[in-house]
CSV table of C-alpha atoms in Angstrom, one decimal:
chain,number,residue,atom,x,y,z
A,1,ILE,CA,-12.6,32.8,27.7
A,2,ALA,CA,-11.4,35.7,29.8
A,3,SER,CA,-9.0,37.0,27.2
A,4,ILE,CA,-10.7,38.4,24.2
A,5,PRO,CA,-14.5,38.9,23.4
A,6,PHE,CA,-16.7,35.9,23.6
A,7,ARG,CA,-20.4,35.8,23.8
A,8,PHE,CA,-21.9,32.7,25.0
A,9,ASP,CA,-25.3,33.9,24.9
A,10,LYS,CA,-25.6,36.4,21.9
A,11,TRP,CA,-23.6,33.6,19.9
A,12,LYS,CA,-25.9,30.9,21.1
A,13,ILE,CA,-23.0,28.8,22.1
A,14,ASP,CA,-24.4,25.1,23.1
A,15,VAL,CA,-20.9,24.0,25.4
A,16,ALA,CA,-17.6,26.2,25.9
A,17,VAL,CA,-14.7,24.8,27.3
A,18,SER,CA,-11.7,26.7,28.5
A,19,GLY,CA,-8.4,25.4,30.8
A,20,SER,CA,-7.4,27.3,34.1
A,21,GLN,CA,-3.8,28.1,32.6
A,22,LYS,CA,-5.0,30.1,29.9
A,23,GLY,CA,-7.0,33.7,30.4
A,24,PHE,CA,-7.7,32.5,34.5
A,25,MET,CA,-4.0,32.9,34.8
A,26,LEU,CA,-3.9,29.7,37.2
A,27,PRO,CA,-1.7,26.6,37.1
A,28,ALA,CA,-3.2,23.5,34.8
A,29,GLY,CA,-5.5,21.4,36.3
A,30,LEU,CA,-9.0,22.8,36.1
A,31,ALA,CA,-11.3,22.4,33.0
A,32,ILE,CA,-13.9,25.3,32.8
A,33,LEU,CA,-17.3,24.3,31.4
A,34,CYS,CA,-20.4,26.1,30.5
A,35,PHE,CA,-23.3,24.5,29.1
A,36,SER,CA,-26.9,26.2,27.2
A,37,LYS,CA,-30.2,24.9,28.4
A,38,LYS,CA,-30.1,22.8,25.1
A,39,ALA,CA,-27.0,21.2,25.3
A,40,LEU,CA,-28.2,20.3,29.4
A,41,ALA,CA,-31.4,18.5,27.7
A,42,MET,CA,-29.6,16.4,25.2
A,43,ARG,CA,-28.3,14.8,27.9
A,44,GLU,CA,-31.7,12.8,28.3
A,45,THR,CA,-31.2,11.4,24.9
A,46,ALA,CA,-27.3,11.3,24.6
A,47,LYS,CA,-26.3,7.6,24.0
A,48,CYS,CA,-22.7,8.0,25.1
A,49,LYS,CA,-21.3,6.2,28.3
A,50,ARG,CA,-20.6,8.3,31.0
A,51,CYS,CA,-19.2,7.5,34.5
A,52,PHE,CA,-16.5,9.8,36.5
A,53,LEU,CA,-17.4,13.0,34.5
A,54,ASP,CA,-21.0,13.0,34.1
A,55,ILE,CA,-22.1,16.4,34.3
A,56,GLN,CA,-25.2,15.1,36.2
A,57,ASP,CA,-23.1,14.4,39.4
A,58,HIS,CA,-21.9,17.9,39.5
A,59,LEU,CA,-25.6,19.4,38.7
A,60,ASN,CA,-26.8,17.1,42.0
A,61,THR,CA,-24.4,18.8,44.2
A,62,ASN,CA,-23.6,22.1,42.6
A,63,LYS,CA,-27.0,23.3,43.4
A,64,ASP,CA,-25.7,22.9,47.1
A,65,GLY,CA,-22.8,24.6,46.8
A,66,PHE,CA,-20.8,21.2,46.7
A,67,PHE,CA,-18.7,19.3,44.7
A,68,PRO,CA,-19.0,15.4,43.4
A,69,TYR,CA,-15.7,14.3,44.5
A,70,THR,CA,-12.7,15.4,46.4
A,71,PRO,CA,-12.5,19.0,45.3
A,72,PRO,CA,-8.6,21.0,44.0
A,73,VAL,CA,-9.6,23.2,46.7
A,74,ASN,CA,-6.6,25.3,46.3
A,75,LEU,CA,-7.0,26.1,42.1
A,76,LEU,CA,-10.7,26.8,43.0
A,77,ARG,CA,-9.8,29.5,45.4
A,78,GLY,CA,-7.2,30.7,42.9
A,79,LEU,CA,-9.7,30.9,40.6
A,80,ARG,CA,-12.1,32.9,42.9
A,81,ALA,CA,-8.8,35.3,43.4
A,82,SER,CA,-8.7,35.5,39.4
A,83,ILE,CA,-12.1,36.2,38.8
A,84,ASP,CA,-12.1,39.1,41.2
A,85,LEU,CA,-9.3,40.2,39.1
A,86,LEU,CA,-10.7,40.2,36.0
A,87,LEU,CA,-14.0,41.6,37.1
A,88,ASN,CA,-11.9,44.5,39.0
A,89,GLU,CA,-10.1,45.2,36.0
A,90,GLY,CA,-13.4,45.3,33.8
A,91,MET,CA,-14.0,42.5,31.3
A,92,GLU,CA,-13.8,45.0,28.3
A,93,ASN,CA,-11.0,46.6,29.8
A,94,VAL,CA,-9.3,42.9,29.7
A,95,PHE,CA,-10.2,42.4,26.2
A,96,LYS,CA,-8.9,46.2,25.1
A,97,ARG,CA,-5.5,45.3,27.3
A,98,HIS,CA,-4.9,41.7,25.4
A,99,ASN,CA,-5.5,43.5,21.8
A,100,ARG,CA,-2.6,46.4,23.0
A,101,LEU,CA,-0.3,44.1,24.1
A,102,ALA,CA,-0.9,41.8,21.0
A,103,SER,CA,-0.8,44.7,18.7
A,104,GLY,CA,2.6,45.9,20.5
A,105,VAL,CA,4.3,42.1,19.8
A,106,ARG,CA,2.9,42.0,16.2
A,107,ALA,CA,4.5,45.2,15.7
A,108,ALA,CA,7.5,43.8,17.1
A,109,ILE,CA,7.2,40.2,14.5
A,110,LYS,CA,6.6,42.7,11.4
A,111,ALA,CA,9.6,45.0,12.5
A,112,TRP,CA,11.8,41.5,12.5
A,113,ALA,CA,10.6,40.6,9.0
A,114,TYR,CA,12.6,43.0,6.8
A,115,PRO,CA,12.3,41.7,2.9
A,116,GLY,CA,13.7,38.9,2.2
A,117,SER,CA,13.7,37.9,6.2
A,118,SER,CA,13.1,34.0,7.2
A,119,ILE,CA,11.1,35.8,9.8
A,120,ARG,CA,7.3,36.5,9.5
A,121,LEU,CA,3.9,36.5,11.5
A,122,ALA,CA,2.2,32.9,10.9
A,123,ALA,CA,-1.2,34.8,10.7
A,124,ALA,CA,-1.6,34.8,7.0
A,125,ALA,CA,-3.6,37.8,7.3
A,126,PRO,CA,-4.9,40.4,10.0
A,127,GLN,CA,-8.4,38.5,10.1
A,128,TRP,CA,-6.5,35.1,11.5
A,129,GLU,CA,-4.2,37.3,13.9
A,130,SER,CA,-5.1,36.3,18.1
A,131,ASP,CA,-4.8,38.8,20.9
A,132,THR,CA,-3.9,36.0,22.9
A,133,VAL,CA,-0.7,34.3,21.3
A,134,SER,CA,1.1,34.9,18.2
A,135,ALA,CA,3.4,32.3,16.1
A,136,ILE,CA,6.3,33.4,14.3
A,137,TRP,CA,7.2,31.7,11.3
A,138,LEU,CA,10.8,30.8,10.2
A,139,GLU,CA,11.1,30.0,6.8
A,140,PRO,CA,12.3,26.6,6.1
A,141,GLY,CA,15.3,26.3,3.8
A,142,SER,CA,16.2,29.7,4.0
A,143,LYS,CA,20.1,31.0,4.8
A,144,SER,CA,19.0,31.2,8.4
A,145,ASN,CA,17.4,28.2,8.7
A,146,PRO,CA,18.1,26.0,5.8
A,147,ASP,CA,17.6,22.4,7.8
A,148,GLY,CA,14.4,24.0,9.1
A,149,LYS,CA,15.1,23.4,12.8
A,150,LYS,CA,15.6,26.9,14.1
A,151,ALA,CA,12.4,27.4,15.5
A,152,GLN,CA,13.1,24.4,17.9
A,153,GLU,CA,16.5,25.7,18.3
A,154,VAL,CA,15.1,29.5,19.4
A,155,ILE,CA,12.9,27.9,21.9
A,156,ASN,CA,15.8,25.6,23.4
A,157,ILE,CA,17.9,28.5,23.7
A,158,ALA,CA,15.1,31.0,24.9
A,159,TYR,CA,14.6,28.4,27.9
A,160,HIS,CA,17.8,27.3,29.0
A,161,ARG,CA,19.7,30.5,28.6
A,162,TYR,CA,17.3,33.1,29.1
A,163,ASN,CA,14.7,31.5,31.4
A,164,ILE,CA,11.9,32.4,28.9
A,165,SER,CA,9.2,29.4,27.9
A,166,LEU,CA,8.4,29.8,24.2
A,167,GLY,CA,5.2,27.6,23.0
A,168,ALA,CA,6.5,25.4,20.1
A,169,GLY,CA,4.1,24.8,16.8
A,170,LEU,CA,1.6,22.0,16.4
A,171,SER,CA,0.7,19.6,13.9
A,172,GLN,CA,1.4,21.1,10.7
A,173,VAL,CA,3.5,23.6,12.0
A,174,ALA,CA,5.6,21.3,14.4
A,175,GLY,CA,9.1,22.9,14.5
A,176,LYS,CA,8.7,25.5,12.2
A,177,VAL,CA,7.0,28.4,14.5
A,178,PHE,CA,7.7,29.4,17.9
A,179,ARG,CA,4.7,31.0,20.0
A,180,ILE,CA,4.5,34.3,22.2
A,181,GLY,CA,2.0,34.4,24.5
A,182,HIS,CA,0.4,37.7,25.7
A,183,LEU,CA,-3.0,36.4,27.4
A,184,GLY,CA,-3.2,36.7,31.0
A,185,ASP,CA,-1.5,38.5,33.7
A,186,ASN,CA,0.9,40.8,31.2
A,187,ASN,CA,1.7,44.3,30.9
A,188,GLU,CA,4.1,45.9,28.3
A,189,ALA,CA,7.4,45.5,30.9
A,190,ARG,CA,6.7,41.8,30.7
A,191,MET,CA,6.2,41.2,27.2
A,192,MET,CA,9.4,43.3,26.5
A,193,ALA,CA,11.2,40.9,28.6
A,194,ALA,CA,10.0,38.4,26.4
A,195,LEU,CA,10.5,40.2,23.2
A,196,GLY,CA,14.4,40.8,24.4
A,197,ALA,CA,14.8,37.4,25.0
A,198,VAL,CA,13.5,35.9,21.6
A,199,GLU,CA,16.0,38.4,20.3
A,200,MET,CA,18.7,37.1,22.2
A,201,ALA,CA,17.5,33.7,21.4
A,202,MET,CA,17.1,33.9,17.4
A,203,ILE,CA,21.0,36.2,17.7
A,204,ASP,CA,22.2,33.2,19.3
A,205,ALA,CA,20.5,30.7,16.9
A,206,GLY,CA,22.1,32.4,14.0
A,207,ILE,CA,18.6,34.1,12.9
A,208,GLU,CA,19.3,37.3,10.7
A,209,PHE,CA,17.5,40.0,11.5
A,210,LYS,CA,18.4,43.7,13.0
A,211,PRO,CA,18.8,43.2,16.9
A,212,GLY,CA,16.7,45.8,18.7
A,213,SER,CA,14.4,46.4,15.8
A,214,GLY,CA,11.4,44.0,17.6
A,215,THR,CA,11.7,45.3,21.1
A,216,GLY,CA,12.2,49.2,19.7
A,217,ALA,CA,8.9,48.7,17.5
A,218,ALA,CA,7.3,47.3,20.5
A,219,ALA,CA,8.1,50.1,22.9
A,220,LYS,CA,7.3,52.9,20.3
A,221,TYR,CA,3.7,51.3,19.5
A,222,TRP,CA,2.8,51.0,23.6
A,223,THR,CA,4.1,54.5,24.4
A,224,SER,CA,2.2,56.0,21.5
A,225,ASN,CA,-0.8,54.2,22.1
A,226,PRO,CA,-1.1,54.4,26.3
A,227,ASP,CA,-3.1,52.4,28.2
A,228,LYS,CA,-6.3,54.8,28.9
A,229,THR,CA,-7.7,53.0,31.7
A,230,LYS,CA,-4.5,53.9,33.9
A,231,LYS,CA,-3.2,57.4,34.9
């Protein structure tokens, strides 16, 4: 939400939940929810126990512009500012920007993943690629990753040496992938910095690839596909 197309009404979604730290570009701390009329009506017959976060408390006070408990005023004011930024850019432009930045990052990953490389994009096919985050798979048991622990090593090196925070793998891919986020308040220059730090971290971790291949591919993609909303 706030990063890629999401059509709440058109897709007839009943409940949507987003975190403030993602497309809304804020610190973590807010859960942003939307309920359909159908979902709100189901509250009348729901059997689950409710207390502090009963949506009815919010409905009772929201109509008058208030919050049922002590509000996180700083985050709410930040949310107002971030929504203004999104609307001023235009949501369709926001979606196009995310796709463009993601495409450049994917070009970089594909350049790292030469034939025989231990590196590849985790998404198995284009329809699974995300415009918000890309997971990079490091093949366990390969020459560059014999113990299967290189992904976590790349994350640690990037953070402690180069001040870049990469995402880790979760669940079944824990320790097997690292993730590059390209959502929120980002542009080509910031993504080039992240890609450059990843390349340095992979060099330090002893992963075989051609240094500069990823940053070069991303730069070529973005300069060949300029942002048409800017002069």
